[in-house]
Short mmCIF file of C-alpha atoms in Angstrom, two decimals:
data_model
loop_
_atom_site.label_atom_id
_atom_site.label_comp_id
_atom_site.label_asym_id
_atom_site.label_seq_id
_atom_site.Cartn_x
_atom_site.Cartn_y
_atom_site.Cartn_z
CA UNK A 1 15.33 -20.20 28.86
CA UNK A 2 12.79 -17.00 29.82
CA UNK A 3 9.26 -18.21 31.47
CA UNK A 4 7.11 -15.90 30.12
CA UNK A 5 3.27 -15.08 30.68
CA UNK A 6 1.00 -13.86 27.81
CA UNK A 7 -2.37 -11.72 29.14
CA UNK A 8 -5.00 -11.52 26.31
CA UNK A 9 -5.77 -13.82 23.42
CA UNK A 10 -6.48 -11.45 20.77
CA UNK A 11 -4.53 -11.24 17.37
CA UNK A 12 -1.71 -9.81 18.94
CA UNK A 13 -1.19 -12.40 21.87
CA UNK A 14 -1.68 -15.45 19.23
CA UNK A 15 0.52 -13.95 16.84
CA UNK A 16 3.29 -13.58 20.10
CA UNK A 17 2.59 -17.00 21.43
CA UNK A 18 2.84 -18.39 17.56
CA UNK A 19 6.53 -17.01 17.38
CA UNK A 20 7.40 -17.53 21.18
CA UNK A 21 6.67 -21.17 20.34
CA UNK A 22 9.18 -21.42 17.26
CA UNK A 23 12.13 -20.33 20.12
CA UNK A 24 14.30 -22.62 21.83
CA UNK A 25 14.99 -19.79 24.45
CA UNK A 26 11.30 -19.01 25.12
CA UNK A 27 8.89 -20.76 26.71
CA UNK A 28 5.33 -19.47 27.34
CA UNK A 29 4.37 -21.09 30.58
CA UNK A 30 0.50 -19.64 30.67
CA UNK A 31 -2.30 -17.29 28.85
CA UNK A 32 -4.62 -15.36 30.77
CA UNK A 33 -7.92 -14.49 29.46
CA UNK A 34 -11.43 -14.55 29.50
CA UNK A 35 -13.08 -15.13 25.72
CA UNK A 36 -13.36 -19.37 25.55
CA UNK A 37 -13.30 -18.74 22.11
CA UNK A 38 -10.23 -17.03 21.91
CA UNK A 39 -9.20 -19.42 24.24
CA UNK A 40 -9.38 -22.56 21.56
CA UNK A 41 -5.79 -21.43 19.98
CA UNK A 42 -3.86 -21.93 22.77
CA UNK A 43 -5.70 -25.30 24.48
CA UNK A 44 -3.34 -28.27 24.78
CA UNK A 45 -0.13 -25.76 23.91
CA UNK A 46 0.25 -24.07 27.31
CA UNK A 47 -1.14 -23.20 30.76
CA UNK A 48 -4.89 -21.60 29.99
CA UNK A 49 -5.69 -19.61 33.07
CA UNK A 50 -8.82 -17.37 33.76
CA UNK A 51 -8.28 -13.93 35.26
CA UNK A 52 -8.86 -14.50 38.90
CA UNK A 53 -6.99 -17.56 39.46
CA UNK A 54 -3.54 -17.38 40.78
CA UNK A 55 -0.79 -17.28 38.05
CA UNK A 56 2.67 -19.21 38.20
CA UNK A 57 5.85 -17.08 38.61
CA UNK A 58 7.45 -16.24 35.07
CA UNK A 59 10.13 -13.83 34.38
CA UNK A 60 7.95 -11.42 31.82
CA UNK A 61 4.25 -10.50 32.10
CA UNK A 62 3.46 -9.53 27.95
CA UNK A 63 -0.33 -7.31 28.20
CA UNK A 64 -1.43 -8.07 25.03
CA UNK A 65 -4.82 -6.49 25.01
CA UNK A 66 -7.16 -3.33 24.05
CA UNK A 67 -5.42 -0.11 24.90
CA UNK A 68 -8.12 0.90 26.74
CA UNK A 69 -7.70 -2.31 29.02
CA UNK A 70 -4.28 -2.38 29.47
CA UNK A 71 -4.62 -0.20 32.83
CA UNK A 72 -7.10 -2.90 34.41
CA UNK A 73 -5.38 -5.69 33.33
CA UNK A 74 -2.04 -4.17 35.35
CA UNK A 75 -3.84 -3.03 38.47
CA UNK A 76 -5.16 -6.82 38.51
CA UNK A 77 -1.62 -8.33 38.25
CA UNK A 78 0.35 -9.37 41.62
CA UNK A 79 3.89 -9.88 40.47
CA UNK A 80 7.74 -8.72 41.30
CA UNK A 81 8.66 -9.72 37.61
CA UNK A 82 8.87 -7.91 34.46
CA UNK A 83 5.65 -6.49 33.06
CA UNK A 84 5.17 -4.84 29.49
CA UNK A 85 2.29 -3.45 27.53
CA UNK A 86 2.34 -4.44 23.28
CA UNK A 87 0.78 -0.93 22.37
CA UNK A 88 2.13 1.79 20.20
CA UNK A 89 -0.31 4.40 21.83
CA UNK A 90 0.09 3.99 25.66
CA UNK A 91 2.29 5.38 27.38
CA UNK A 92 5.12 3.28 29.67
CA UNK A 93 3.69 5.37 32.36
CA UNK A 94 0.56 3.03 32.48
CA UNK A 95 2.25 -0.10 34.26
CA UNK A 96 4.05 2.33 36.92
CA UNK A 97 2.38 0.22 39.72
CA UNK A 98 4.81 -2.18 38.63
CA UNK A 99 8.18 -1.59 39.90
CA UNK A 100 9.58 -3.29 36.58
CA UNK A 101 7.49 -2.19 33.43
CA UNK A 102 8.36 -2.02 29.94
CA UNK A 103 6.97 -1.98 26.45
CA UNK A 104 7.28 -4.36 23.85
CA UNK A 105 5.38 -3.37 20.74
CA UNK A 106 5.53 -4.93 17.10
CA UNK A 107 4.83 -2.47 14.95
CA UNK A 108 3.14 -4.41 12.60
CA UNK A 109 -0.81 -4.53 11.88
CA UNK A 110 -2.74 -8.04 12.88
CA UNK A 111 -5.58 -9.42 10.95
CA UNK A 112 -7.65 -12.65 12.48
CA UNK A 113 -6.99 -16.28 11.70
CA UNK A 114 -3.62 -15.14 10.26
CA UNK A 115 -0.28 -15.44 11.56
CA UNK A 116 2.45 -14.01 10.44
CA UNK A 117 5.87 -14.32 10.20
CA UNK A 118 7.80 -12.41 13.26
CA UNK A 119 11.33 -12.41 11.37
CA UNK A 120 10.88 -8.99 9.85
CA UNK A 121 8.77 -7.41 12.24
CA UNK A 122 10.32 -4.35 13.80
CA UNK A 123 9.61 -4.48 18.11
CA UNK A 124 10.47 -1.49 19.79
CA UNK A 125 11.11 -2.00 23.05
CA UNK A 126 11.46 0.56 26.16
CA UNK A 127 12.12 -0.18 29.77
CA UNK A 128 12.68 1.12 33.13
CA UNK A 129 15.61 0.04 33.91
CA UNK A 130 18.88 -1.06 31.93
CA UNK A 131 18.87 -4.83 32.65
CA UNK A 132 14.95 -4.95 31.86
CA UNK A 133 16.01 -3.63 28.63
CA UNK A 134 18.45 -6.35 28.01
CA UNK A 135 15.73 -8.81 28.80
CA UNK A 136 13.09 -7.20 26.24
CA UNK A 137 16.02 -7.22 23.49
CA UNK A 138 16.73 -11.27 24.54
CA UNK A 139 12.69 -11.40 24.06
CA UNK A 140 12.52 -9.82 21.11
CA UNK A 141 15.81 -11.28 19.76
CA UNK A 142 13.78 -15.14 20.01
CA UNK A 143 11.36 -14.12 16.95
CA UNK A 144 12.26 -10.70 15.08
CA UNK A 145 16.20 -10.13 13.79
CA UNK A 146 14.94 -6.44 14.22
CA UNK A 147 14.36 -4.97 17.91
CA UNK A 148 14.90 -1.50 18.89
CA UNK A 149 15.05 0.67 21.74
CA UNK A 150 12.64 3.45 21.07
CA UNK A 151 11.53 6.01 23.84
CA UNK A 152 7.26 6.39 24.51
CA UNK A 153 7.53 9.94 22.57
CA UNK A 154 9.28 8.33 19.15
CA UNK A 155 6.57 5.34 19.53
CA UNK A 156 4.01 7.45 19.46
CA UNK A 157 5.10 9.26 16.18
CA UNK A 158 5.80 5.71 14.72
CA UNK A 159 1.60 4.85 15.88
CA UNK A 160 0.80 8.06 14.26
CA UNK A 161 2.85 7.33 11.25
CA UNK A 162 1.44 4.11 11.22
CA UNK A 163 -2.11 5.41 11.22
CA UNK A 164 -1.24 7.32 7.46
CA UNK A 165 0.83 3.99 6.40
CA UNK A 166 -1.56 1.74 7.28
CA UNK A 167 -5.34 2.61 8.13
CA UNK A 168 -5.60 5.48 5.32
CA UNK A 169 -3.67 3.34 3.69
CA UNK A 170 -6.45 0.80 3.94
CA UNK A 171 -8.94 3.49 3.51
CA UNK A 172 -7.76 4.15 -0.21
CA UNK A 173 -8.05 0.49 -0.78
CA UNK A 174 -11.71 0.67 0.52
CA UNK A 175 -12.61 3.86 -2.30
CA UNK A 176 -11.10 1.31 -4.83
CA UNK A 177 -13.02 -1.35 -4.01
CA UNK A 178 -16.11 1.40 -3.69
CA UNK A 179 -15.12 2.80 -7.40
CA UNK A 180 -15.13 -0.99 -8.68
CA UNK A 181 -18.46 -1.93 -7.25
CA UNK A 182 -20.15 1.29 -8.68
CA UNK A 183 -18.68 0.61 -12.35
CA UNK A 184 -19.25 -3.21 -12.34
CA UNK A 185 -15.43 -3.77 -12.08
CA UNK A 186 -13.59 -6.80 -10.87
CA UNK A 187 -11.37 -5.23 -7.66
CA UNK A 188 -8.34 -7.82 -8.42
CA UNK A 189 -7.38 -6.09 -11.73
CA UNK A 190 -5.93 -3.73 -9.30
CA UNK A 191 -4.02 -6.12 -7.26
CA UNK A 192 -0.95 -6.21 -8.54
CA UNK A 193 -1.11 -1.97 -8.61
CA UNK A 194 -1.43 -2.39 -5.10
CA UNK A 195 1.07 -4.63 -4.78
CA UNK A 196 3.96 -2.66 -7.09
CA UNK A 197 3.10 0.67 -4.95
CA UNK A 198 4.46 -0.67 -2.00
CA UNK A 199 7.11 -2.73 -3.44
CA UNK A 200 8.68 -0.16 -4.99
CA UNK A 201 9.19 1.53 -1.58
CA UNK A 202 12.53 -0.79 -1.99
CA UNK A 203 13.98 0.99 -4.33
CA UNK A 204 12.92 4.46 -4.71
CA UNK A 205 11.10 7.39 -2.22
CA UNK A 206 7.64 7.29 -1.58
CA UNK A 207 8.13 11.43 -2.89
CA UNK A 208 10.15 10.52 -5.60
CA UNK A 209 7.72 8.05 -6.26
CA UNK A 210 4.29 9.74 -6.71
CA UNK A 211 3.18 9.99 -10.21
CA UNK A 212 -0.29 11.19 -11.38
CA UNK A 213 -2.37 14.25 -12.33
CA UNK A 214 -1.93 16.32 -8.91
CA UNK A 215 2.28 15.73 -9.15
CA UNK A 216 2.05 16.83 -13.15
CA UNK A 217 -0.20 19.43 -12.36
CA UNK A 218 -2.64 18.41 -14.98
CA UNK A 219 -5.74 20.08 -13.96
CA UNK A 220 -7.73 18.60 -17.18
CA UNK A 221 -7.17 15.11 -16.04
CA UNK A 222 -7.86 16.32 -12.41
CA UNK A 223 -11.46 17.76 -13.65
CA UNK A 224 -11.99 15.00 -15.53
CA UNK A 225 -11.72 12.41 -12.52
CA UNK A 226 -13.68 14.63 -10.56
CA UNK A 227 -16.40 14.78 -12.54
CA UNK A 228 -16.65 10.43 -12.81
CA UNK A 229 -16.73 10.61 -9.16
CA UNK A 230 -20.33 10.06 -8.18
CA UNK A 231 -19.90 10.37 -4.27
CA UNK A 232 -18.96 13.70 -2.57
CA UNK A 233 -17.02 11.74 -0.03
CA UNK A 234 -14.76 10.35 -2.96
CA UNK A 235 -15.32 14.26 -4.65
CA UNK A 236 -13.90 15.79 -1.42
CA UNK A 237 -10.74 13.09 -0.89
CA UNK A 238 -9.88 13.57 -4.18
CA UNK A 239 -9.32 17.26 -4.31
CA UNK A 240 -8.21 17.44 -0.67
CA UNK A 241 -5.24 14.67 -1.67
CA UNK A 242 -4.61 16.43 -4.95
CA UNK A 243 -4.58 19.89 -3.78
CA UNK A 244 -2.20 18.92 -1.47
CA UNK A 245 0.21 16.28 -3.67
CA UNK A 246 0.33 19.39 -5.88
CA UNK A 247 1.23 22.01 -2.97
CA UNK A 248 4.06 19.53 -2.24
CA UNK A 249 5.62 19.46 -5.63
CA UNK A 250 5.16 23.02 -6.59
CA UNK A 251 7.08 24.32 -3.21
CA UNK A 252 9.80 21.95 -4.03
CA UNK A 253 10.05 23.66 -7.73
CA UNK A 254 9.81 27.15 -6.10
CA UNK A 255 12.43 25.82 -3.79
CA UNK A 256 14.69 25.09 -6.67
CA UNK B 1 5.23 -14.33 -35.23
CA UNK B 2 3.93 -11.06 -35.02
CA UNK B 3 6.00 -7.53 -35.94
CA UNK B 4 5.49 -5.10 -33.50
CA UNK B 5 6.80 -0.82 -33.86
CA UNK B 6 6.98 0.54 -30.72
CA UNK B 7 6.51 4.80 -30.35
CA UNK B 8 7.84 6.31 -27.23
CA UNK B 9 11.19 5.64 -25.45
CA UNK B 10 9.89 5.97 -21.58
CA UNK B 11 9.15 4.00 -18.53
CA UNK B 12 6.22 2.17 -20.58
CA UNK B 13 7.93 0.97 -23.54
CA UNK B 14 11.18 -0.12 -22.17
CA UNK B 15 8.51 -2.32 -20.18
CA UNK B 16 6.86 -3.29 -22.75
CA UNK B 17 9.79 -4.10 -25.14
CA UNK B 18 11.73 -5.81 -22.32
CA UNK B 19 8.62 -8.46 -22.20
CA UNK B 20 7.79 -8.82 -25.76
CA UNK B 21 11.77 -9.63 -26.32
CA UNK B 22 11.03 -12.74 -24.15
CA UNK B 23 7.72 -13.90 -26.20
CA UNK B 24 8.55 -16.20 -29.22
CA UNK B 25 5.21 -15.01 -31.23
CA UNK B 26 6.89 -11.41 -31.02
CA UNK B 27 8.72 -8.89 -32.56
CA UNK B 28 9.72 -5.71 -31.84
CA UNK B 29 10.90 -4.53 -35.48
CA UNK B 30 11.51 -1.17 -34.33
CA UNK B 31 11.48 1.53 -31.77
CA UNK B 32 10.67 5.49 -32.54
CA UNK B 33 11.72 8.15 -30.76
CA UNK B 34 13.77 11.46 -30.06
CA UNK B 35 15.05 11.53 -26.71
CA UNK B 36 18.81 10.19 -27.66
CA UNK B 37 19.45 9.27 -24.07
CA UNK B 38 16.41 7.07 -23.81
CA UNK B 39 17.22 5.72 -27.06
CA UNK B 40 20.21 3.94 -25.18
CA UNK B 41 18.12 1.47 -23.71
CA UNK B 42 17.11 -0.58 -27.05
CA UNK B 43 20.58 -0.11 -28.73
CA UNK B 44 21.52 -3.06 -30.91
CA UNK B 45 18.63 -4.75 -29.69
CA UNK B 46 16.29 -3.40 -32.33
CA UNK B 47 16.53 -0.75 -35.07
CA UNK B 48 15.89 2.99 -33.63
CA UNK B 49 14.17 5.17 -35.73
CA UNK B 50 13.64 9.23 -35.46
CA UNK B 51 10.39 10.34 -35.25
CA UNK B 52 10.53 11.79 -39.06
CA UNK B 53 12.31 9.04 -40.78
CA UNK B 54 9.78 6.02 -43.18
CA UNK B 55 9.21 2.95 -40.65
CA UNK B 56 9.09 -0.50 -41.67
CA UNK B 57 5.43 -2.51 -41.47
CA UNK B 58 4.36 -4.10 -39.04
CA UNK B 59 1.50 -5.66 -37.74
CA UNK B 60 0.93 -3.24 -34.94
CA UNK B 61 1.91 0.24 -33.99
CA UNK B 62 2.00 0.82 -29.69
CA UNK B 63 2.54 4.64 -28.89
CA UNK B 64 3.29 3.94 -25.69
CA UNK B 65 4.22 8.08 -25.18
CA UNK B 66 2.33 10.56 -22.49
CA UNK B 67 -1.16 11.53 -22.82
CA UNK B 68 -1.22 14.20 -23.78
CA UNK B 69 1.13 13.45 -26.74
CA UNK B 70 -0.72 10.38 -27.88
CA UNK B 71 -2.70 12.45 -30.82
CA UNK B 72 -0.10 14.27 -32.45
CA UNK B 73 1.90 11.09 -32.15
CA UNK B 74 -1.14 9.17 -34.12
CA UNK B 75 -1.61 12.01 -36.31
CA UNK B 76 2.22 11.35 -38.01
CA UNK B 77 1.76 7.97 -38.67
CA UNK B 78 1.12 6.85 -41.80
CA UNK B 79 -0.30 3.40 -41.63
CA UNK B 80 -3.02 0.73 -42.25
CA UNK B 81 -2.10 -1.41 -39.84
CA UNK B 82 -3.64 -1.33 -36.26
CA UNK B 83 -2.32 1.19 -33.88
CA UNK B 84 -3.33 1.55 -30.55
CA UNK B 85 -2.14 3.20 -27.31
CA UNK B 86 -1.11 2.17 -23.78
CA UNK B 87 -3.11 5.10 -21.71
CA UNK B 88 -5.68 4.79 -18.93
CA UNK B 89 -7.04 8.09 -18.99
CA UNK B 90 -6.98 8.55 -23.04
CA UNK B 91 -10.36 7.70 -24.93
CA UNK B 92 -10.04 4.82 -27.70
CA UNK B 93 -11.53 7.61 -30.34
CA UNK B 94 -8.16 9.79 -29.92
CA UNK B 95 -6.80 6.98 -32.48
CA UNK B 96 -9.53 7.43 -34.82
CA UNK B 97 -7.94 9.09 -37.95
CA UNK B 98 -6.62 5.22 -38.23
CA UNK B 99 -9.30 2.71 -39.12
CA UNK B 100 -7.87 0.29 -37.39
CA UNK B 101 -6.88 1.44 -33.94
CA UNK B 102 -7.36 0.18 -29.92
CA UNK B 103 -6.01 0.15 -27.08
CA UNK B 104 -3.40 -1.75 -25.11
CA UNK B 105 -3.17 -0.73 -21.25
CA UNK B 106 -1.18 -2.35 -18.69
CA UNK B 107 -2.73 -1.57 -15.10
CA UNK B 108 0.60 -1.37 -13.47
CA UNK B 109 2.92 1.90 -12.31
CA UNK B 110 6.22 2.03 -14.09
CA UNK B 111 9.07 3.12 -12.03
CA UNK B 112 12.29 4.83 -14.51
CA UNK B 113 15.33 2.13 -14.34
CA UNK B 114 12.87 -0.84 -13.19
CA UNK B 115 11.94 -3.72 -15.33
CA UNK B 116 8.77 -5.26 -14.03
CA UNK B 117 7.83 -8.73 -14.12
CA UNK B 118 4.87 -8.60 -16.70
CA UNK B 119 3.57 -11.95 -16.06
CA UNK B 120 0.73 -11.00 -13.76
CA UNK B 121 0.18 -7.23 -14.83
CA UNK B 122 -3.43 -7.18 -16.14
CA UNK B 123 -3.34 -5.77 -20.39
CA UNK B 124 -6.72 -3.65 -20.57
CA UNK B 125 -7.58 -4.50 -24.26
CA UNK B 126 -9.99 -2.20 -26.53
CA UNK B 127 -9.99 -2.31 -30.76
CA UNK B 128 -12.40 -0.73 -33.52
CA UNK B 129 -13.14 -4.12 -34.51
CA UNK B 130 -13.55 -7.72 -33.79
CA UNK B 131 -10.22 -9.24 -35.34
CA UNK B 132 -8.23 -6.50 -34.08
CA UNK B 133 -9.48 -7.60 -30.59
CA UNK B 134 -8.25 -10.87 -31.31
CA UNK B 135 -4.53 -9.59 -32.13
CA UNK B 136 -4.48 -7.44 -28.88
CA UNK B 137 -5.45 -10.43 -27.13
CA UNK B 138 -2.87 -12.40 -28.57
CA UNK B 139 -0.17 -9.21 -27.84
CA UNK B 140 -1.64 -9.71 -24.38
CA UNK B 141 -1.10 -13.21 -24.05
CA UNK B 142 2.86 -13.35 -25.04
CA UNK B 143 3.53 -11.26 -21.97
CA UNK B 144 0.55 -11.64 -19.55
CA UNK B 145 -1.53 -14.13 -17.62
CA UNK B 146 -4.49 -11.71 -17.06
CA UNK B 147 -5.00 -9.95 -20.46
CA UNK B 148 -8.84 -8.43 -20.29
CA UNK B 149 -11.31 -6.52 -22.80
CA UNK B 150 -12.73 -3.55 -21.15
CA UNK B 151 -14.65 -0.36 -22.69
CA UNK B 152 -13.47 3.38 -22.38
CA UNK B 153 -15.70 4.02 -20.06
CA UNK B 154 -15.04 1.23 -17.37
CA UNK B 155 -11.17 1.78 -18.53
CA UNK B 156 -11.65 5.11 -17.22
CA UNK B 157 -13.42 4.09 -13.74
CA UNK B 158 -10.30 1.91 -13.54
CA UNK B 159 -8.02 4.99 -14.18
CA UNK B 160 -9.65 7.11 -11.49
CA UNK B 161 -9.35 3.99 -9.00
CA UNK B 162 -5.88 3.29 -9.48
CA UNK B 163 -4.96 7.27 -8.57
CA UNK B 164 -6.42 6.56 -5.38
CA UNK B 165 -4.71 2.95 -4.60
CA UNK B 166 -1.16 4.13 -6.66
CA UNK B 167 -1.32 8.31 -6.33
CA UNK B 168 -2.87 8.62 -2.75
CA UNK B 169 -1.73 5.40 -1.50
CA UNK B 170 1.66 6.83 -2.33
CA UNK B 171 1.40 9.91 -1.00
CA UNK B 172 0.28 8.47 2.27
CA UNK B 173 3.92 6.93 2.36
CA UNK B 174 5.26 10.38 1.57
CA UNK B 175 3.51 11.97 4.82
CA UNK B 176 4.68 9.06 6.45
CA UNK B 177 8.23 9.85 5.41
CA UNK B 178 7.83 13.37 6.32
CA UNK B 179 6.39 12.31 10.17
CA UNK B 180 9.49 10.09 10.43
CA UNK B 181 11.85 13.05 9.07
CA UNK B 182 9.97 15.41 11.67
CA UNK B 183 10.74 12.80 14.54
CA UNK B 184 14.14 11.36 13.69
CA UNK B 185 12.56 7.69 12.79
CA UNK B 186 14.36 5.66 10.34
CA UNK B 187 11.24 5.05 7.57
CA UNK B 188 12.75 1.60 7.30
CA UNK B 189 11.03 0.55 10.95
CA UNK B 190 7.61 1.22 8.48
CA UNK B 191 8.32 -0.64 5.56
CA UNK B 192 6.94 -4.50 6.85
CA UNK B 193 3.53 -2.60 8.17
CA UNK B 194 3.61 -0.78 4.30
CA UNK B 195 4.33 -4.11 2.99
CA UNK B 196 1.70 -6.51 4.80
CA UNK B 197 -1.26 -3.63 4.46
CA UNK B 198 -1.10 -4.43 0.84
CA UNK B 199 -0.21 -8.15 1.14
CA UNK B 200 -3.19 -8.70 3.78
CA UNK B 201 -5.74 -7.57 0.59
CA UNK B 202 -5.10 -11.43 -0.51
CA UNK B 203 -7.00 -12.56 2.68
CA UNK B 204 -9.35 -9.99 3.43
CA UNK B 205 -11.51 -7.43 1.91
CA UNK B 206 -10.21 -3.77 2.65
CA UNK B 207 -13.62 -2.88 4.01
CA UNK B 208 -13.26 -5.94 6.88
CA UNK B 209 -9.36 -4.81 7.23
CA UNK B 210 -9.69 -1.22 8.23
CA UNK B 211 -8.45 -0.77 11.82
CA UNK B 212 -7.40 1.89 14.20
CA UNK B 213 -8.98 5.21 16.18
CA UNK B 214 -11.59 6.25 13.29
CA UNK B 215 -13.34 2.88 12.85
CA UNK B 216 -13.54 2.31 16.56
CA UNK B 217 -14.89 5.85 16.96
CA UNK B 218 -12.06 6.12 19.53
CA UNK B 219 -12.29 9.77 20.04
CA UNK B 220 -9.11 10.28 23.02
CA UNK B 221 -7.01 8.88 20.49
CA UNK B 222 -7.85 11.15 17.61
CA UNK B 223 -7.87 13.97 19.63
CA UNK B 224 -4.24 12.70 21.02
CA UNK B 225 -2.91 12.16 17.24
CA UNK B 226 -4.38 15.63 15.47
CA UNK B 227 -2.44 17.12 18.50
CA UNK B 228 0.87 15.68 17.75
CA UNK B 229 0.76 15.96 13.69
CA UNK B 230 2.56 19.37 13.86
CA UNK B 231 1.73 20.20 10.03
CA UNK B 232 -2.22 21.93 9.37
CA UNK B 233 -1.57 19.74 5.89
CA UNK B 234 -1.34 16.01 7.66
CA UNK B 235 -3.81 17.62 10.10
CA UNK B 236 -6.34 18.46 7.47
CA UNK B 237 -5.90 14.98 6.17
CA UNK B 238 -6.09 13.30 9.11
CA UNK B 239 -9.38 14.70 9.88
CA UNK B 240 -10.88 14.45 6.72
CA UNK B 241 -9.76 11.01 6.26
CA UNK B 242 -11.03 9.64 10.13
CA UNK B 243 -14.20 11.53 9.81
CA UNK B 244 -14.71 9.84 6.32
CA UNK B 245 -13.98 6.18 7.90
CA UNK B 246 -16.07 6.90 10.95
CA UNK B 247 -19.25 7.73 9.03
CA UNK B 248 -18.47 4.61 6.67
CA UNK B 249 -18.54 2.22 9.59
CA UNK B 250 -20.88 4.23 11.78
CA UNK B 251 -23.82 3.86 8.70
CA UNK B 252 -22.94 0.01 8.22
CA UNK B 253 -23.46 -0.01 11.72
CA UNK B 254 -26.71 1.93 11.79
CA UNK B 255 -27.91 -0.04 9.02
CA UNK B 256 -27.79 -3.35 10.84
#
C-alpha cells in the first residue's frame, strides 16, 4: 500500500481523495491546506494539516491546487519523496527543486459539491525518472482503468484541446440559455440536444457529424438566423462559426 | 388507433416510424418516397408508395422531408386530412394550401443508421386549429414524455438555439479533432471531458459552469494557448470566443 499526501482541498483534491479512498492499495495519510471550509470534506477521514506544520513521510506528494500556486506550494515542501503537480497547463519543469517530480493530471473538468466517478477518467502521467513513472501508473491504476504516459508538450495540446471541448463548449451552452431567456423559452427542451451531440461522438466524427445551415451552405437559413439574433455578440459568433464550418466543408469538396 | 402516412424516407422518418411502430394508438399505413435505397428501411413493414401513385387516408400526413422541399411536397398532396411537417426552421403557413395543417417537430439531431430512443425527445407541436392540436398532442404522446405546443416564432428562437448547442457545439469537437490530429493525440483521451461538459448541465447552470483562462481573465495563459493553436482559423476562434466570455463575466462582475 502507497502513503500518499494530498496539498489543496479544492475540487480537484476532493475528487482525488474521493477515489483514493475507494482503493485498497492507496491510502491518503494527510491533506494540507488552508480554507477551514474546504477543510470540512476531509475532517474525521484523514490527517488535516495546515501549511506550516510539519508533514508525515508519504511516498507521493499530489499538488492539487491553482496553477498559479503550484510553484509556492513546491518551494514550501521539504521532502525526498515523489512530488507531482495535477495541471494540464504547467509545465513538469515547475517542481524541479524536487529531485523526484512528476505530473499526474485527470483530464477531466471538476464542478463543486460533485464527485465523480474516476473509472473513465483519462490521467496522464509524466515523470522524471522511469521507476517514478511506474509509481504514477500504480497511482493512477487505484481509480482510473485509463492512465497514460504523455510528455508536458502533448499535455499541453490536450489543455488546449480541452479549452475548445470543454469551456467553448460551455460557452455555446451559455448563448442557449441566453437565446431561451430572451424568447421566454424553457432551456431543458434543449437538454436532450445537448445530450445526443455528444453522445453521438460514439459512433460517428465530430466532422462527419456537423449538420446545419453553414455545412449545407444555405445562406437563406444563415440570414434568417442572423437577423433573430438580437445581440451583436451572438451576431458576430454566429457568422464567425458559420463562415468557418462552411470554409471547412467547401475545401474538403474542392479537395475531392 | 390512429392511421398515420409518412412523406420522406430520411434520418427523420425512419425515426419517427421506428417509434410510432412501438405505440399501440398508431399506425403507420404508409410511407412515400423516391429514393429506392432509403425505401429499404420500411420494407414489409408498411406499404411504400412513389411519390406519384393515389395514397390511402389517413388521419394524418407527416412530410418529414428537407426544408426546403417541404412546399412542393405539400403542394402534391391531395388531402383533407391534417398534414403537418417536422421542421424547425420552416413557418407553420408553408402548409397552408391545406386547411388543416401543423406542425410536428422533434428537438433532437438525427444521425443516418441511428435509431434514437424517442422517449425523452421533446415533440414541438403547432396546428391551424384547436382539435388538430389535440391529435398532435396525442401523436406526441405515443412516442414522447415531453410533447409541447409552441408558436412559429418561439419554434424558431428554438431553431437558432439548437445551431449553437448541436452545429457549434459540434464543430468545437471537430477543432478539437483537428488539434489532436495536429499533435498525434488519440481524440478518445477527450471523449469523458466531451461527455461530462454536457452531463454536468443536469447540476449546474452553464453560466455558473464556465471555467478556464477567459473567465478568470488569466491573460499568461491565453497568450500561451493563441501561441500554440498553429491554425489563424482556431486562432480567430479562440480569441473571439475568450474575449466574448471575458466581457460576459467581467460585466456580471462590474455589475455587483
Amino acid at each position: 500500500m502507497k502513503r500518499i499526501t494530498i496539498l489543496g482541498t479544492g475540487n480537484v483534491a476532493q475528487n482525488l481523495f474521493e477515489a483514493f479512498s475507494s482503493s485498497d492499495d492507496i491510502n491518503v495519510v494527510q491533506v494540507v491546506g488552508r480554507d477551514i471550509k474546504k477543510m470540512e470534506f476531509f475532517k474525521n477521514r484523514t490527517s488535516i494539516v495546515p501549511y506550516d506544520e510539519e508533514l508525515a513521510l508519504t511516498d507521493i506528494y499530489i499538488i492539487a491546487v491553482k496553477d498559479d500556486a503550484i510553484s509556492e506550494v513546491s518551494e514550501k515542501l521539504r521532502t525526498k519523496g515523489l512530488v507531482v503537480h495535477t495541471s494540464g497547463a504547467a509545465a513538469l519543469s515547475e517542481l524541479k527543486t524536487h529531485e523526484r517530480h512528476g505530473v499526474f493530471y485527470p483530464l477531466q473538468t471538476f464542478t463543486k459539491s460533485r464527485l465523480l466517478d474516476f473509472s473513465e477518467v483519462p490521467i496522464c502521467i509524466e515523470a522524471s525518472n522511469a521507476n517514478d513513472l511506474k509509481l504514477l501508473h500504480r497511482l493512477g491504476k487505484a481509480i482510473s482503468s485509463n492512465v497514460v504516459a504523455i510528455a508536458s508538450d502533448k499535455r499541453r495540446a490536450l489543455h488546449v484541446s480541452a479549452v475548445f471541448l470543454n469551456n467553448f463548449t460551455n460557452y455555446m451552452y451559455t448563448i442557449g440559455e441566453e437565446l431561451c431567456e430572451e424568447n421566454q423559452l424553457d432551456f431543458s427542451l434543449l437538454k436532450p440536444l445537448i445530450k445526443e451531440t455528444a453522445d453521438k461522438l460514439e459512433f460517428i466524427d465530430a466532422f462527419e457529424a456537423q449538420t446545419g445551415p453553414a455545412r449545407r451552405g444555405d445562406q437563406q437559413t444563415l440570414h434568417k438566423h442572423l437577423s433573430q439574433l438580437k445581440s451583436k455578440k451572438h451576431r458576430e459568433i454566429y457568422t464567425l462559426l458559420s463562415n468557418s464550418i462552411r470554409a471547412s466543408y467547401q475545401f474538403k469538396k474542392d479537395k475531392a
